[in-house]
PDB file of C-alpha atoms in Angstrom:
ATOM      1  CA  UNK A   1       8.297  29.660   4.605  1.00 51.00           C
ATOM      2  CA  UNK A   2      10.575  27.047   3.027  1.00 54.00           C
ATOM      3  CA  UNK A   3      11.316  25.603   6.638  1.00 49.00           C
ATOM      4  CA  UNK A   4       7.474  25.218   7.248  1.00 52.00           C
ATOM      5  CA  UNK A   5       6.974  23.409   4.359  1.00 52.00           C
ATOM      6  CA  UNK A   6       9.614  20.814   4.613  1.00 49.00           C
ATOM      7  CA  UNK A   7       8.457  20.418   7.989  1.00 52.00           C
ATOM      8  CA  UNK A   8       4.979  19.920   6.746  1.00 50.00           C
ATOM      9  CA  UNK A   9       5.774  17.231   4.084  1.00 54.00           C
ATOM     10  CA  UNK A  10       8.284  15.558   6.747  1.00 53.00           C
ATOM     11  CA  UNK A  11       5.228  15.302   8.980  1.00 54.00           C
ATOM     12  CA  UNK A  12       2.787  13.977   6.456  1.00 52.00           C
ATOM     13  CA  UNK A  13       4.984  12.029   5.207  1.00 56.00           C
ATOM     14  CA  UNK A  14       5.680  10.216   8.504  1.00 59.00           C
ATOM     15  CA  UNK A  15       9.414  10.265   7.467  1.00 48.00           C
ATOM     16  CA  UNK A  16      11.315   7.133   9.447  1.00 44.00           C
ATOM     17  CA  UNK A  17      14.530   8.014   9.477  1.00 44.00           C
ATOM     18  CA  UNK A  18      16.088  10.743  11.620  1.00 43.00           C
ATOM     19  CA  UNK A  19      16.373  14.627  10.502  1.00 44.00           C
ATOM     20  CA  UNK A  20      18.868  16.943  11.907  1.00 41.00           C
ATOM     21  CA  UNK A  21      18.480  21.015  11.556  1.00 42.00           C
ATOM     22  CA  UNK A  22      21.220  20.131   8.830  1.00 46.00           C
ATOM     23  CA  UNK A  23      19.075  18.310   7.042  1.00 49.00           C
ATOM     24  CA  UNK A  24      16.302  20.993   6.810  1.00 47.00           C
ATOM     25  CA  UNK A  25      17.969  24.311   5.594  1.00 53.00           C
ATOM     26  CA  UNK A  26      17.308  25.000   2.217  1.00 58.00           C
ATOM     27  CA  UNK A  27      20.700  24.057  -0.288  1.00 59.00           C
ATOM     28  CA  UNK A  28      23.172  27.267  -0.520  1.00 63.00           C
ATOM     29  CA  UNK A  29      23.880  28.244  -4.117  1.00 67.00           C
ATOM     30  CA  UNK A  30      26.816  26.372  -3.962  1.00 77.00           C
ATOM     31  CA  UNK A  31      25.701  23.371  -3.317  1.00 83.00           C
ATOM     32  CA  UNK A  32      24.167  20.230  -6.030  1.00 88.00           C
ATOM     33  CA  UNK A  33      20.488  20.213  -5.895  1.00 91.00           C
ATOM     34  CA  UNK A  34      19.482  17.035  -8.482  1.00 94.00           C
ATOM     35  CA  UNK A  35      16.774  17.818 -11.181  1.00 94.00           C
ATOM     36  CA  UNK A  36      13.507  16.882 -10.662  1.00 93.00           C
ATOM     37  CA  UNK A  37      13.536  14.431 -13.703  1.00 93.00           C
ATOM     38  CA  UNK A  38      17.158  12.755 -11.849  1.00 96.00           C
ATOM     39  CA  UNK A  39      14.865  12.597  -8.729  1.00 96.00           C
ATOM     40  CA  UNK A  40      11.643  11.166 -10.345  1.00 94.00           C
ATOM     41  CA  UNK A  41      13.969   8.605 -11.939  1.00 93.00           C
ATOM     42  CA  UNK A  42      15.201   7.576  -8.708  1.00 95.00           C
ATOM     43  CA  UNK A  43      11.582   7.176  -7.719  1.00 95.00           C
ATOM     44  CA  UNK A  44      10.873   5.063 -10.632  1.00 93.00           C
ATOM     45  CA  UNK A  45      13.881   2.866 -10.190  1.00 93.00           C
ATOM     46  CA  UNK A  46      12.818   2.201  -6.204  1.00 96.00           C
ATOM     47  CA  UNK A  47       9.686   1.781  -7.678  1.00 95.00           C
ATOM     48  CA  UNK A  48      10.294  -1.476  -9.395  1.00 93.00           C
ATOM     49  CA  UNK A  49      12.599  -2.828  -7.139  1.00 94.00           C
ATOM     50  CA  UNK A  50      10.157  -2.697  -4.887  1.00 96.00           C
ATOM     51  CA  UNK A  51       8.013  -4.914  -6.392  1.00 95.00           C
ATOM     52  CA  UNK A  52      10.483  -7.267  -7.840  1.00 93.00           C
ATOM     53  CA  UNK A  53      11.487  -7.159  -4.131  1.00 95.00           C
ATOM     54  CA  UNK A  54       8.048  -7.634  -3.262  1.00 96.00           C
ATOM     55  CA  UNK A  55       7.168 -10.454  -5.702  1.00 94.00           C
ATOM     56  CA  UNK A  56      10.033 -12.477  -4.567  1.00 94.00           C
ATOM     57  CA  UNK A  57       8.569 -12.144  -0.645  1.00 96.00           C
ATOM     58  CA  UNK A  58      11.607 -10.708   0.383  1.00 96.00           C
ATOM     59  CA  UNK A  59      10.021  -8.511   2.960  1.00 98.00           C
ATOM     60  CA  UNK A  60      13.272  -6.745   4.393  1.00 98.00           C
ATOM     61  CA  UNK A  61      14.444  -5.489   0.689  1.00 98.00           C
ATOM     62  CA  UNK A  62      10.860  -4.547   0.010  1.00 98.00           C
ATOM     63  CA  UNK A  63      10.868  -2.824   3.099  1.00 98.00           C
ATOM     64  CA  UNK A  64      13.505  -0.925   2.391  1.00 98.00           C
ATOM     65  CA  UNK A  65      12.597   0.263  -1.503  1.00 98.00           C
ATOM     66  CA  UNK A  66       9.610   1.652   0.185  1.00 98.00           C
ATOM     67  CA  UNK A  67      11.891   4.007   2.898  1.00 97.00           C
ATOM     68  CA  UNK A  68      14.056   4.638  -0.309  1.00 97.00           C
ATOM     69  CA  UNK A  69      11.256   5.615  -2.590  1.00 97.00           C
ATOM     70  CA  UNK A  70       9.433   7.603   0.349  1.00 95.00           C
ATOM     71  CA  UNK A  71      12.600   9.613   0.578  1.00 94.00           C
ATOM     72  CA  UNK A  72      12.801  10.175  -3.157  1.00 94.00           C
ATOM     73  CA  UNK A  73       8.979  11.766  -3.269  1.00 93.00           C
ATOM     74  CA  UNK A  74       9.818  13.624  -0.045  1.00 91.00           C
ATOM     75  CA  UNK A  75      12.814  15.411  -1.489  1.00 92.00           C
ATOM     76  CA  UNK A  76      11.159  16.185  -5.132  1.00 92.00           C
ATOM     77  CA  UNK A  77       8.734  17.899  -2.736  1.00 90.00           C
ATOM     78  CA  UNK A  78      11.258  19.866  -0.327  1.00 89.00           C
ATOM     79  CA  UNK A  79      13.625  20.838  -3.403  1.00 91.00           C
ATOM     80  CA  UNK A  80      11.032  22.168  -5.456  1.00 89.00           C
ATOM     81  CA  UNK A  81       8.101  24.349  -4.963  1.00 85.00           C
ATOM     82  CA  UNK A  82       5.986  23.464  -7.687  1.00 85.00           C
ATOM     83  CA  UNK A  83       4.897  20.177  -6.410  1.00 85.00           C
ATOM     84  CA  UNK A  84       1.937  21.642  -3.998  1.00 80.00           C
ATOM     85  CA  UNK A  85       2.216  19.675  -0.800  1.00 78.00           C
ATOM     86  CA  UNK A  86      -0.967  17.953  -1.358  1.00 81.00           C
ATOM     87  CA  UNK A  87       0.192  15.474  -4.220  1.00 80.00           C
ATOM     88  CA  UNK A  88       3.051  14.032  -2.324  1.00 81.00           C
ATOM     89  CA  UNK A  89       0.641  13.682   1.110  1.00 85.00           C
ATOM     90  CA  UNK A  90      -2.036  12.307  -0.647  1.00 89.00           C
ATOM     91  CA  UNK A  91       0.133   9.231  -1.538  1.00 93.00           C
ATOM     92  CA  UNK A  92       0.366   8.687   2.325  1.00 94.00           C
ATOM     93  CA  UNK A  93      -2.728   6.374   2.330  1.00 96.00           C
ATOM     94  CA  UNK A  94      -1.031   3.907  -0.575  1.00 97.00           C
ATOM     95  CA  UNK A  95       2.526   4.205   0.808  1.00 97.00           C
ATOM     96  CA  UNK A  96       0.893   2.916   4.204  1.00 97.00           C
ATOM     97  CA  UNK A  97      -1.048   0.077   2.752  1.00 98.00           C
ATOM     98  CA  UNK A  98       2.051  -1.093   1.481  1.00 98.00           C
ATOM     99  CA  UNK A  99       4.353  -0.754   4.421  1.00 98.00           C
ATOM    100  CA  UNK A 100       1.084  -2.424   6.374  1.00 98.00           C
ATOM    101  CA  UNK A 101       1.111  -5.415   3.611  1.00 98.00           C
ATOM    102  CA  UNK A 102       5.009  -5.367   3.885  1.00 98.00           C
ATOM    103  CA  UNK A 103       5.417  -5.527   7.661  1.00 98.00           C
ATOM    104  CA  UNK A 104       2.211  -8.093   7.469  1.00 98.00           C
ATOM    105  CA  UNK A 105       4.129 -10.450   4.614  1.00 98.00           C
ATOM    106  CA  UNK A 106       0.856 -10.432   2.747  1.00 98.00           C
ATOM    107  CA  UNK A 107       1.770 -10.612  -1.261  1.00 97.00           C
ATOM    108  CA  UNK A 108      -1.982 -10.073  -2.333  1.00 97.00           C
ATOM    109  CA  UNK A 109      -2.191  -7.081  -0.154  1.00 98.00           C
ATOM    110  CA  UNK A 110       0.971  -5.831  -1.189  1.00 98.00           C
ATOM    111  CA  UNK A 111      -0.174  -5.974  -4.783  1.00 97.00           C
ATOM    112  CA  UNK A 112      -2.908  -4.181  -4.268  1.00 98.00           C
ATOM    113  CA  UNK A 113      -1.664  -1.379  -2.276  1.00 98.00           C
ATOM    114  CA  UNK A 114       1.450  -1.020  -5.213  1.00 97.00           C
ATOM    115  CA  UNK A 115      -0.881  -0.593  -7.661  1.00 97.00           C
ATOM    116  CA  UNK A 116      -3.131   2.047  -5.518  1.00 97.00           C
ATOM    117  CA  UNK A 117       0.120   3.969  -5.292  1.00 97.00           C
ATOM    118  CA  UNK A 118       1.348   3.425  -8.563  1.00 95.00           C
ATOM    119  CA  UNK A 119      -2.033   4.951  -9.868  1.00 95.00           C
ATOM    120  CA  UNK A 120      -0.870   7.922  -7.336  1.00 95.00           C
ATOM    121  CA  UNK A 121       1.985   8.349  -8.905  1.00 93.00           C
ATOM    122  CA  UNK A 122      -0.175   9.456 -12.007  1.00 91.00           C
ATOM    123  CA  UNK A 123      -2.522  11.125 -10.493  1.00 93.00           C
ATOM    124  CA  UNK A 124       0.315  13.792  -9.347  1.00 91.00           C
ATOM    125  CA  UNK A 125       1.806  13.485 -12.898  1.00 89.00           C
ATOM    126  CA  UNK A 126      -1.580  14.410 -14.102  1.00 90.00           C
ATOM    127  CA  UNK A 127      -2.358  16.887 -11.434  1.00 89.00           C
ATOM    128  CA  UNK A 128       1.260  18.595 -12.587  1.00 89.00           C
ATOM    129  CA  UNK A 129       0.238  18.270 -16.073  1.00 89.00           C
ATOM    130  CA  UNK A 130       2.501  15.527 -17.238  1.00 89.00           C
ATOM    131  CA  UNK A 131      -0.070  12.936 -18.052  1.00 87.00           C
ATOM    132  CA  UNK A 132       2.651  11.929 -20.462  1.00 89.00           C
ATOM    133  CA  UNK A 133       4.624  10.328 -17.568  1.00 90.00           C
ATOM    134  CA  UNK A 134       2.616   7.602 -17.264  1.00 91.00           C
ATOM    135  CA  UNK A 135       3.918   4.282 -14.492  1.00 91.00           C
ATOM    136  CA  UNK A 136       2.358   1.297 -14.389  1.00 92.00           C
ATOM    137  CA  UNK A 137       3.046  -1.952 -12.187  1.00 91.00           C
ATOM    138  CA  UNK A 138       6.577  -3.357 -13.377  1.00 85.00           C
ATOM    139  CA  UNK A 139       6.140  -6.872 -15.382  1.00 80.00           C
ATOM    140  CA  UNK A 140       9.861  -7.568 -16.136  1.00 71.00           C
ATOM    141  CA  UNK A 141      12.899  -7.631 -14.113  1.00 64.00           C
ATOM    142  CA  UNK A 142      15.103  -6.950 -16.951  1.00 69.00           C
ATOM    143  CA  UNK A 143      16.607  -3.879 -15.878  1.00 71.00           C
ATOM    144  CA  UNK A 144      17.341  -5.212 -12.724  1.00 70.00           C
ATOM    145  CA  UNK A 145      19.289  -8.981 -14.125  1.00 67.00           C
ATOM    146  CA  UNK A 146      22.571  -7.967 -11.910  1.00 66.00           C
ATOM    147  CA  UNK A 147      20.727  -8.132  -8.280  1.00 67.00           C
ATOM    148  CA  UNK A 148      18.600 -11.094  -6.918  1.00 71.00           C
ATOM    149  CA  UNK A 149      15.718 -10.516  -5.246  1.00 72.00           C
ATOM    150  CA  UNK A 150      15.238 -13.767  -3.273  1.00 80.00           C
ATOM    151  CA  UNK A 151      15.434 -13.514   0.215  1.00 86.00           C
ATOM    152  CA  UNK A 152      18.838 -14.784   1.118  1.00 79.00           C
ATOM    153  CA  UNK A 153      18.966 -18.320   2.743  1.00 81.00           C
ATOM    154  CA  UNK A 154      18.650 -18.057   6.734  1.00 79.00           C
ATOM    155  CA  UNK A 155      21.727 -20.573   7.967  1.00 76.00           C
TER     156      UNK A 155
END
């Protein structure tokens, strides 16, 4: 049952990078699982540095973020059962908007499709009943003053 539903959320997720069998059995008792609120963090953190990434039209970084935070939303939903299947593949739409607005270098598109996804962030969080956990669309880089998120100069 566990192995369908990764599986299922790997699918709808339209997960990029490669999975091995490895990658799909369920953690032995033995091994770290992170808490959800370590993983949601995570999320948060790619989050912003997405759109800092994003507001700076570095396309590549942003680009990445988005795998990273993808990743982070897919494994809160593999590690833990509670989080029906439905609220991470309903963000598919708004995490494909912004890859589309990514891979097209459009900044008013990828604003747009940010802030869809940000609001289906809280739809989950509400849907889970943790309207408390509330995101919103990042207006300072403060966290982030040790990396820069101009794209590097081309020589």
């Amino acid at each position: 049952m566990k192995l369908c539903r990764w599986i299922v959320v790997l699918a709808l997720m339209g997960a990029a990078t490669a999975v091995t069998a490895q990658d799909l059995k369920s953690p032995s008792a033995d091994q770290y699982v992170p808490r959800l609120g370590d993983i949601m963090s995570a999320a948060q953190t790619r989050h912003q540095k997405l759109w800092l990434a994003g507001k700076a039209q570095n396309w590549e970084l942003s680009a990445y973020e988005l795998r990273q935070l993808k990743a982070s939303l897919v494994e809160a939903a593999l590690l833990y059962s509670g989080i029906p299947v439905s609220n991470v593949t309903t963000l598919e739409p708004a995490l494909q908007a912004t890859s589309d607005a990514i891979a097209a270098k459009d900044g008013r598109k990828f604003a747009k499709a940010l802030g869809d996804l940000t609001e289906g962030c809280n739809a989950c969080h509400r849907s889970m009943g943790r309207s408390f956990v509330v995101i919103k669309v990042p207006a300072d880089p403060q966290p982030f003053a040790n990396q820069l998120f101009a794209p590097p100069a081309r020589p």
